[in-house]
Amino acid sequence: MRSKWIYPLCFLLCQITWSQTVFGKWKTIDDRNGVEKAIIEIYKEDGMLHAKVVKILEEGKKGALCTKCDGEKKNKPILGMTIMNDFEEHKDGVYKGDSLFDPEQAMTFRGKVWLDEDNVNRLKVRGYLAFLHRTQTWHRVEEN
């Protein structure tokens, strides 16, 4: 005879496991002024991590174009733009790659992505330029 608690327990464990991944939707917040900027979807394709802008949150920027960009991204909408390409998983759930794109600066950085060890609903995103780096904290967006 199965316990009436087995199915809710399985559901809870699945939810805990799901929430401990870098994949999903994340809200970006400017670490300098606290402005909510965008929702980014991080997904896996061909075994690699990728990310794209799925919603613009900042007032007055909803239809923003990448005016500072060069090449194929020049004057393209930021909404839908891929901002991380081919990040590879390393030990302890850390992903690293050479293509972390900031559309506001029109610059590409080396990057590193990992869950905050104190709160799995926070994602650390670090961009590197030479020996300098900057880290932002993104906030998990619950899927409905």
GROMACS .gro file of N, CA and C in nm:
model
  432
    1MET      N    1   0.084  -0.117   0.000
    1MET     CA    2   0.000   0.000   0.000
    1MET      C    3   0.089   0.125   0.000
    2ARG      N    4   0.062   0.214  -0.093
    2ARG     CA    5   0.142   0.337  -0.104
    2ARG      C    6   0.089   0.443  -0.009
    3SER      N    7   0.183   0.512   0.047
    3SER     CA    8   0.147   0.622   0.137
    3SER      C    9   0.088   0.737   0.056
    4LYS      N   10  -0.008   0.807   0.116
    4LYS     CA   11  -0.068   0.923   0.047
    4LYS      C   12   0.031   1.038   0.034
    5TRP      N   13   0.147   1.028   0.098
    5TRP     CA   14   0.248   1.134   0.095
    5TRP      C   15   0.351   1.115  -0.015
    6ILE      N   16   0.353   0.998  -0.078
    6ILE     CA   17   0.459   0.968  -0.174
    6ILE      C   18   0.455   1.063  -0.296
    7TYR      N   19   0.337   1.089  -0.351
    7TYR     CA   20   0.328   1.174  -0.470
    7TYR      C   21   0.360   1.321  -0.440
    8PRO      N   22   0.305   1.379  -0.332
    8PRO     CA   23   0.345   1.517  -0.300
    8PRO      C   24   0.494   1.529  -0.270
    9LEU      N   25   0.551   1.427  -0.206
    9LEU     CA   26   0.693   1.430  -0.176
    9LEU      C   27   0.776   1.428  -0.305
   10CYS      N   28   0.737   1.343  -0.399
   10CYS     CA   29   0.807   1.337  -0.529
   10CYS      C   30   0.798   1.472  -0.601
   11PHE      N   31   0.679   1.532  -0.598
   11PHE     CA   32   0.660   1.662  -0.662
   11PHE      C   33   0.751   1.767  -0.598
   12LEU      N   34   0.757   1.769  -0.465
   12LEU     CA   35   0.840   1.864  -0.393
   12LEU      C   36   0.988   1.844  -0.427
   13LEU      N   37   1.033   1.720  -0.430
   13LEU     CA   38   1.173   1.692  -0.463
   13LEU      C   39   1.205   1.734  -0.605
   14CYS      N   40   1.112   1.714  -0.697
   14CYS     CA   41   1.134   1.759  -0.836
   14CYS      C   42   1.146   1.910  -0.841
   15GLN      N   43   1.062   1.982  -0.765
   15GLN     CA   44   1.068   2.127  -0.763
   15GLN      C   45   1.200   2.176  -0.704
   16ILE      N   46   1.247   2.112  -0.597
   16ILE     CA   47   1.374   2.151  -0.536
   16ILE      C   48   1.487   2.129  -0.635
   17THR      N   49   1.487   2.015  -0.702
   17THR     CA   50   1.591   1.985  -0.800
   17THR      C   51   1.587   2.086  -0.914
   18TRP      N   52   1.467   2.117  -0.966
   18TRP     CA   53   1.455   2.210  -1.077
   18TRP      C   54   1.508   2.347  -1.038
   19SER      N   55   1.479   2.390  -0.916
   19SER     CA   56   1.517   2.525  -0.877
   19SER      C   57   1.667   2.538  -0.850
   20GLN      N   58   1.740   2.428  -0.853
   20GLN     CA   59   1.883   2.434  -0.829
   20GLN      C   60   1.963   2.426  -0.959
   21THR      N   61   1.913   2.487  -1.062
   21THR     CA   62   1.980   2.489  -1.191
   21THR      C   63   1.991   2.633  -1.240
   22VAL      N   64   2.091   2.657  -1.322
   22VAL     CA   65   2.106   2.791  -1.380
   22VAL      C   66   2.007   2.815  -1.492
   23PHE      N   67   1.944   2.708  -1.541
   23PHE     CA   68   1.853   2.720  -1.655
   23PHE      C   69   1.718   2.772  -1.610
   24GLY      N   70   1.658   2.855  -1.694
   24GLY     CA   71   1.529   2.916  -1.664
   24GLY      C   72   1.534   3.064  -1.694
   25LYS      N   73   1.441   3.138  -1.634
   25LYS     CA   74   1.431   3.282  -1.659
   25LYS      C   75   1.482   3.358  -1.538
   26TRP      N   76   1.555   3.467  -1.568
   26TRP     CA   77   1.620   3.548  -1.465
   26TRP      C   78   1.596   3.696  -1.491
   27LYS      N   79   1.571   3.771  -1.384
   27LYS     CA   80   1.554   3.915  -1.394
   27LYS      C   81   1.689   3.981  -1.368
   28THR      N   82   1.728   4.069  -1.459
   28THR     CA   83   1.852   4.143  -1.440
   28THR      C   84   1.820   4.278  -1.374
   29ILE      N   85   1.906   4.315  -1.282
   29ILE     CA   86   1.892   4.442  -1.211
   29ILE      C   87   2.027   4.512  -1.217
   30ASP      N   88   2.026   4.635  -1.262
   30ASP     CA   89   2.150   4.711  -1.273
   30ASP      C   90   2.212   4.724  -1.134
   31ASP      N   91   2.335   4.675  -1.119
   31ASP     CA   92   2.400   4.678  -0.988
   31ASP      C   93   2.446   4.817  -0.948
   32ARG      N   94   2.439   4.913  -1.038
   32ARG     CA   95   2.481   5.050  -1.006
   32ARG      C   96   2.366   5.137  -0.957
   33ASN      N   97   2.243   5.116  -1.016
   33ASN     CA   98   2.132   5.204  -0.980
   33ASN      C   99   2.005   5.130  -0.936
   34GLY      N  100   2.007   4.996  -0.939
   34GLY     CA  101   1.893   4.917  -0.893
   34GLY      C  102   1.776   4.908  -0.990
   35VAL      N  103   1.793   4.956  -1.112
   35VAL     CA  104   1.686   4.953  -1.211
   35VAL      C  105   1.670   4.811  -1.267
   36GLU      N  106   1.545   4.762  -1.270
   36GLU     CA  107   1.517   4.633  -1.333
   36GLU      C  108   1.530   4.652  -1.484
   37LYS      N  109   1.611   4.567  -1.546
   37LYS     CA  110   1.644   4.587  -1.687
   37LYS      C  111   1.568   4.493  -1.781
   38ALA      N  112   1.578   4.360  -1.755
   38ALA     CA  113   1.524   4.265  -1.852
   38ALA      C  114   1.503   4.129  -1.787
   39ILE      N  115   1.432   4.044  -1.860
   39ILE     CA  116   1.421   3.902  -1.826
   39ILE      C  117   1.504   3.827  -1.930
   40ILE      N  118   1.594   3.744  -1.880
   40ILE     CA  119   1.683   3.665  -1.964
   40ILE      C  120   1.647   3.518  -1.947
   41GLU      N  121   1.637   3.448  -2.058
   41GLU     CA  122   1.614   3.303  -2.052
   41GLU      C  123   1.746   3.232  -2.079
   42ILE      N  124   1.786   3.148  -1.985
   42ILE     CA  125   1.906   3.067  -2.001
   42ILE      C  126   1.861   2.926  -2.036
   43TYR      N  127   1.915   2.873  -2.144
   43TYR     CA  128   1.873   2.743  -2.193
   43TYR      C  129   1.994   2.662  -2.240
   44LYS      N  130   1.972   2.532  -2.256
   44LYS     CA  131   2.078   2.443  -2.302
   44LYS      C  132   2.048   2.403  -2.446
   45GLU      N  133   2.151   2.413  -2.528
   45GLU     CA  134   2.141   2.372  -2.669
   45GLU      C  135   2.272   2.307  -2.707
   46ASP      N  136   2.264   2.188  -2.763
   46ASP     CA  137   2.384   2.112  -2.802
   46ASP      C  138   2.481   2.097  -2.684
   47GLY      N  139   2.426   2.079  -2.563
   47GLY     CA  140   2.507   2.057  -2.444
   47GLY      C  141   2.574   2.182  -2.388
   48MET      N  142   2.546   2.297  -2.447
   48MET     CA  143   2.609   2.422  -2.403
   48MET      C  144   2.502   2.519  -2.352
   49LEU      N  145   2.543   2.610  -2.262
   49LEU     CA  146   2.454   2.711  -2.209
   49LEU      C  147   2.448   2.829  -2.306
   50HIS      N  148   2.326   2.878  -2.326
   50HIS     CA  149   2.301   2.997  -2.408
   50HIS      C  150   2.200   3.083  -2.334
   51ALA      N  151   2.192   3.210  -2.368
   51ALA     CA  152   2.093   3.298  -2.305
   51ALA      C  153   2.047   3.404  -2.404
   52LYS      N  154   1.919   3.440  -2.391
   52LYS     CA  155   1.864   3.546  -2.477
   52LYS      C  156   1.771   3.634  -2.397
   53VAL      N  157   1.753   3.755  -2.445
   53VAL     CA  158   1.663   3.853  -2.384
   53VAL      C  159   1.520   3.817  -2.427
   54VAL      N  160   1.432   3.791  -2.328
   54VAL     CA  161   1.294   3.756  -2.362
   54VAL      C  162   1.193   3.864  -2.322
   55LYS      N  163   1.236   3.962  -2.242
   55LYS     CA  164   1.147   4.071  -2.206
   55LYS      C  165   1.231   4.190  -2.159
   56ILE      N  166   1.193   4.308  -2.204
   56ILE     CA  167   1.256   4.433  -2.159
   56ILE      C  168   1.168   4.491  -2.049
   57LEU      N  169   1.228   4.520  -1.934
   57LEU     CA  170   1.153   4.575  -1.820
   57LEU      C  171   1.171   4.725  -1.801
   58GLU      N  172   1.284   4.776  -1.843
   58GLU     CA  173   1.318   4.916  -1.817
   58GLU      C  174   1.227   5.009  -1.897
   59GLU      N  175   1.171   5.108  -1.826
   59GLU     CA  176   1.084   5.207  -1.889
   59GLU      C  177   1.158   5.278  -2.003
   60GLY      N  178   1.087   5.296  -2.114
   60GLY     CA  179   1.142   5.367  -2.227
   60GLY      C  180   1.239   5.287  -2.312
   61LYS      N  181   1.261   5.160  -2.279
   61LYS     CA  182   1.359   5.079  -2.354
   61LYS      C  183   1.294   4.958  -2.422
   62LYS      N  184   1.161   4.947  -2.417
   62LYS     CA  185   1.092   4.828  -2.464
   62LYS      C  186   1.124   4.795  -2.611
   63GLY      N  187   1.136   4.892  -2.695
   63GLY     CA  188   1.166   4.868  -2.836
   63GLY      C  189   1.310   4.902  -2.872
   64ALA      N  190   1.398   4.901  -2.775
   64ALA     CA  191   1.537   4.944  -2.795
   64ALA      C  192   1.609   4.863  -2.902
   65LEU      N  193   1.691   4.934  -2.978
   65LEU     CA  194   1.775   4.872  -3.080
   65LEU      C  195   1.920   4.881  -3.035
   66CYS      N  196   2.000   4.791  -3.084
   66CYS     CA  197   2.143   4.790  -3.050
   66CYS      C  198   2.215   4.888  -3.143
   67THR      N  199   2.202   5.016  -3.112
   67THR     CA  200   2.257   5.121  -3.199
   67THR      C  201   2.409   5.128  -3.193
   68LYS      N  202   2.469   5.087  -3.081
   68LYS     CA  203   2.615   5.091  -3.068
   68LYS      C  204   2.682   4.968  -3.128
   69CYS      N  205   2.602   4.869  -3.165
   69CYS     CA  206   2.657   4.742  -3.215
   69CYS      C  207   2.716   4.758  -3.355
   70ASP      N  208   2.804   4.667  -3.386
   70ASP     CA  209   2.861   4.656  -3.520
   70ASP      C  210   2.810   4.528  -3.585
   71GLY      N  211   2.835   4.516  -3.714
   71GLY     CA  212   2.806   4.392  -3.785
   71GLY      C  213   2.659   4.355  -3.788
   72GLU      N  214   2.631   4.226  -3.775
   72GLU     CA  215   2.494   4.177  -3.790
   72GLU      C  216   2.399   4.222  -3.677
   73LYS      N  217   2.452   4.267  -3.565
   73LYS     CA  218   2.367   4.314  -3.455
   73LYS      C  219   2.334   4.463  -3.465
   74LYS      N  220   2.398   4.534  -3.556
   74LYS     CA  221   2.377   4.678  -3.571
   74LYS      C  222   2.230   4.709  -3.595
   75ASN      N  223   2.172   4.794  -3.509
   75ASN     CA  224   2.034   4.839  -3.517
   75ASN      C  225   1.930   4.727  -3.509
   76LYS      N  226   1.967   4.614  -3.452
   76LYS     CA  227   1.873   4.503  -3.432
   76LYS      C  228   1.808   4.519  -3.296
   77PRO      N  229   1.684   4.468  -3.280
   77PRO     CA  230   1.617   4.476  -3.150
   77PRO      C  231   1.694   4.399  -3.042
   78ILE      N  232   1.700   4.457  -2.924
   78ILE     CA  233   1.764   4.389  -2.811
   78ILE      C  234   1.674   4.274  -2.764
   79LEU      N  235   1.542   4.295  -2.772
   79LEU     CA  236   1.449   4.188  -2.740
   79LEU      C  237   1.471   4.072  -2.837
   80GLY      N  238   1.497   3.955  -2.782
   80GLY     CA  239   1.523   3.837  -2.864
   80GLY      C  240   1.671   3.813  -2.892
   81MET      N  241   1.754   3.910  -2.856
   81MET     CA  242   1.898   3.899  -2.884
   81MET      C  243   1.965   3.796  -2.794
   82THR      N  244   2.052   3.717  -2.853
   82THR     CA  245   2.132   3.621  -2.776
   82THR      C  246   2.246   3.696  -2.710
   83ILE      N  247   2.260   3.676  -2.577
   83ILE     CA  248   2.366   3.748  -2.505
   83ILE      C  249   2.472   3.655  -2.446
   84MET      N  250   2.446   3.524  -2.447
   84MET     CA  251   2.547   3.425  -2.406
   84MET      C  252   2.545   3.312  -2.507
   85ASN      N  253   2.663   3.273  -2.550
   85ASN     CA  254   2.677   3.163  -2.646
   85ASN      C  255   2.782   3.065  -2.600
   86ASP      N  256   2.748   2.938  -2.609
   86ASP     CA  257   2.845   2.829  -2.592
   86ASP      C  258   2.923   2.833  -2.461
   87PHE      N  259   2.852   2.855  -2.351
   87PHE     CA  260   2.916   2.844  -2.220
   87PHE      C  261   2.922   2.696  -2.184
   88GLU      N  262   3.037   2.653  -2.138
   88GLU     CA  263   3.060   2.512  -2.106
   88GLU      C  264   3.055   2.492  -1.955
   89GLU      N  265   2.995   2.379  -1.914
   89GLU     CA  266   2.988   2.349  -1.771
   89GLU      C  267   3.123   2.301  -1.720
   90HIS      N  268   3.164   2.356  -1.607
   90HIS     CA  269   3.285   2.315  -1.538
   90HIS      C  270   3.243   2.253  -1.405
   91LYS      N  271   3.334   2.234  -1.316
   91LYS     CA  272   3.299   2.169  -1.189
   91LYS      C  273   3.205   2.255  -1.105
   92ASP      N  274   3.129   2.188  -1.021
   92ASP     CA  275   3.039   2.252  -0.924
   92ASP      C  276   2.933   2.342  -0.987
   93GLY      N  277   2.888   2.311  -1.110
   93GLY     CA  278   2.780   2.387  -1.171
   93GLY      C  279   2.818   2.524  -1.220
   94VAL      N  280   2.946   2.549  -1.239
   94VAL     CA  281   2.994   2.677  -1.292
   94VAL      C  282   3.005   2.664  -1.444
   95TYR      N  283   2.952   2.764  -1.515
   95TYR     CA  284   2.960   2.766  -1.661
   95TYR      C  285   3.052   2.880  -1.701
   96LYS      N  286   3.137   2.853  -1.802
   96LYS     CA  287   3.230   2.955  -1.850
   96LYS      C  288   3.226   2.960  -2.002
   97GLY      N  289   3.247   3.082  -2.054
   97GLY     CA  290   3.248   3.099  -2.199
   97GLY      C  291   3.314   3.228  -2.240
   98ASP      N  292   3.330   3.244  -2.370
   98ASP     CA  293   3.398   3.361  -2.426
   98ASP      C  294   3.302   3.461  -2.489
   99SER      N  295   3.171   3.436  -2.477
   99SER     CA  296   3.076   3.522  -2.546
   99SER      C  297   2.962   3.565  -2.454
  100LEU      N  298   2.991   3.663  -2.369
  100LEU     CA  299   2.890   3.729  -2.285
  100LEU      C  300   2.876   3.870  -2.341
  101PHE      N  301   2.764   3.896  -2.405
  101PHE     CA  302   2.744   4.021  -2.478
  101PHE      C  303   2.659   4.118  -2.398
  102ASP      N  304   2.705   4.242  -2.386
  102ASP     CA  305   2.630   4.349  -2.322
  102ASP      C  306   2.582   4.444  -2.432
  103PRO      N  307   2.451   4.439  -2.466
  103PRO     CA  308   2.402   4.524  -2.575
  103PRO      C  309   2.410   4.673  -2.546
  104GLU      N  310   2.405   4.714  -2.420
  104GLU     CA  311   2.413   4.857  -2.388
  104GLU      C  312   2.551   4.913  -2.420
  105GLN      N  313   2.655   4.834  -2.395
  105GLN     CA  314   2.791   4.877  -2.423
  105GLN      C  315   2.839   4.828  -2.559
  106ALA      N  316   2.762   4.736  -2.619
  106ALA     CA  317   2.800   4.672  -2.746
  106ALA      C  318   2.939   4.609  -2.734
  107MET      N  319   2.958   4.538  -2.622
  107MET     CA  320   3.087   4.474  -2.596
  107MET      C  321   3.065   4.327  -2.560
  108THR      N  322   3.162   4.245  -2.598
  108THR     CA  323   3.159   4.103  -2.565
  108THR      C  324   3.272   4.074  -2.467
  109PHE      N  325   3.239   3.999  -2.365
  109PHE     CA  326   3.332   3.966  -2.257
  109PHE      C  327   3.346   3.815  -2.243
  110ARG      N  328   3.452   3.772  -2.178
  110ARG     CA  329   3.456   3.634  -2.128
  110ARG      C  330   3.361   3.633  -2.009
  111GLY      N  331   3.299   3.519  -1.981
  111GLY     CA  332   3.202   3.518  -1.874
  111GLY      C  333   3.204   3.392  -1.791
  112LYS      N  334   3.140   3.404  -1.676
  112LYS     CA  335   3.127   3.294  -1.581
  112LYS      C  336   2.991   3.308  -1.515
  113VAL      N  337   2.919   3.196  -1.500
  113VAL     CA  338   2.784   3.196  -1.446
  113VAL      C  339   2.775   3.085  -1.342
  114TRP      N  340   2.717   3.116  -1.224
  114TRP     CA  341   2.697   3.014  -1.121
  114TRP      C  342   2.586   3.057  -1.026
  115LEU      N  343   2.525   2.958  -0.960
  115LEU     CA  344   2.424   2.988  -0.860
  115LEU      C  345   2.490   3.040  -0.733
  116ASP      N  346   2.426   3.136  -0.669
  116ASP     CA  347   2.472   3.187  -0.541
  116ASP      C  348   2.465   3.073  -0.440
  117GLU      N  349   2.573   3.047  -0.371
  117GLU     CA  350   2.577   2.934  -0.277
  117GLU      C  351   2.483   2.955  -0.158
  118ASP      N  352   2.446   3.078  -0.129
  118ASP     CA  353   2.356   3.106  -0.016
  118ASP      C  354   2.209   3.113  -0.057
  119ASN      N  355   2.182   3.125  -0.188
  119ASN     CA  356   2.044   3.138  -0.234
  119ASN      C  357   2.036   3.092  -0.381
  120VAL      N  358   1.980   2.974  -0.404
  120VAL     CA  359   1.975   2.918  -0.540
  120VAL      C  360   1.880   2.994  -0.632
  121ASN      N  361   1.810   3.094  -0.578
  121ASN     CA  362   1.726   3.179  -0.661
  121ASN      C  363   1.798   3.306  -0.702
  122ARG      N  364   1.928   3.307  -0.681
  122ARG     CA  365   2.014   3.418  -0.725
  122ARG      C  366   2.124   3.359  -0.814
  123LEU      N  367   2.150   3.424  -0.924
  123LEU     CA  368   2.250   3.380  -1.019
  123LEU      C  369   2.360   3.484  -1.025
  124LYS      N  370   2.482   3.441  -1.016
  124LYS     CA  371   2.597   3.531  -1.029
  124LYS      C  372   2.643   3.525  -1.175
  125VAL      N  373   2.657   3.641  -1.235
  125VAL     CA  374   2.702   3.653  -1.374
  125VAL      C  375   2.820   3.748  -1.374
  126ARG      N  376   2.935   3.696  -1.411
  126ARG     CA  377   3.058   3.775  -1.408
  126ARG      C  378   3.113   3.789  -1.550
  127GLY      N  379   3.145   3.913  -1.586
  127GLY     CA  380   3.209   3.942  -1.714
  127GLY      C  381   3.353   3.984  -1.690
  128TYR      N  382   3.443   3.936  -1.775
  128TYR     CA  383   3.586   3.965  -1.763
  128TYR      C  384   3.633   4.044  -1.884
  129LEU      N  385   3.712   4.146  -1.858
  129LEU     CA  386   3.782   4.221  -1.962
  129LEU      C  387   3.926   4.233  -1.914
  130ALA      N  388   4.013   4.158  -1.980
  130ALA     CA  389   4.152   4.146  -1.935
  130ALA      C  390   4.153   4.095  -1.792
  131PHE      N  391   4.217   4.165  -1.700
  131PHE     CA  392   4.224   4.119  -1.561
  131PHE      C  393   4.114   4.181  -1.473
  132LEU      N  394   4.030   4.265  -1.531
  132LEU     CA  395   3.920   4.328  -1.458
  132LEU      C  396   3.793   4.245  -1.473
  133HIS      N  397   3.706   4.251  -1.371
  133HIS     CA  398   3.578   4.182  -1.383
  133HIS      C  399   3.470   4.258  -1.308
  134ARG      N  400   3.346   4.228  -1.345
  134ARG     CA  401   3.229   4.286  -1.280
  134ARG      C  402   3.126   4.174  -1.266
  135THR      N  403   3.065   4.165  -1.149
  135THR     CA  404   2.969   4.060  -1.122
  135THR      C  405   2.832   4.120  -1.091
  136GLN      N  406   2.730   4.067  -1.156
  136GLN     CA  407   2.592   4.106  -1.128
  136GLN      C  408   2.520   3.988  -1.064
  137THR      N  409   2.417   4.018  -0.988
  137THR     CA  410   2.330   3.915  -0.933
  137THR      C  411   2.196   3.925  -1.003
  138TRP      N  412   2.155   3.814  -1.066
  138TRP     CA  413   2.026   3.806  -1.132
  138TRP      C  414   1.932   3.729  -1.041
  139HIS      N  415   1.801   3.754  -1.054
  139HIS     CA  416   1.700   3.696  -0.966
  139HIS      C  417   1.609   3.602  -1.044
  140ARG      N  418   1.591   3.481  -0.991
  140ARG     CA  419   1.508   3.382  -1.060
  140ARG      C  420   1.365   3.434  -1.076
  141VAL      N  421   1.309   3.410  -1.193
  141VAL     CA  422   1.170   3.442  -1.222
  141VAL      C  423   1.093   3.310  -1.218
  142GLU      N  424   0.995   3.302  -1.131
  142GLU     CA  425   0.916   3.179  -1.120
  142GLU      C  426   0.831   3.163  -1.245
  143GLU      N  427   0.833   3.044  -1.301
  143GLU     CA  428   0.753   3.012  -1.418
  143GLU      C  429   0.608   2.993  -1.374
  144ASN      N  430   0.516   3.042  -1.451
  144ASN     CA  431   0.372   3.021  -1.422
  144ASN      C  432   0.315   2.917  -1.513
   0.00000   0.00000   0.00000
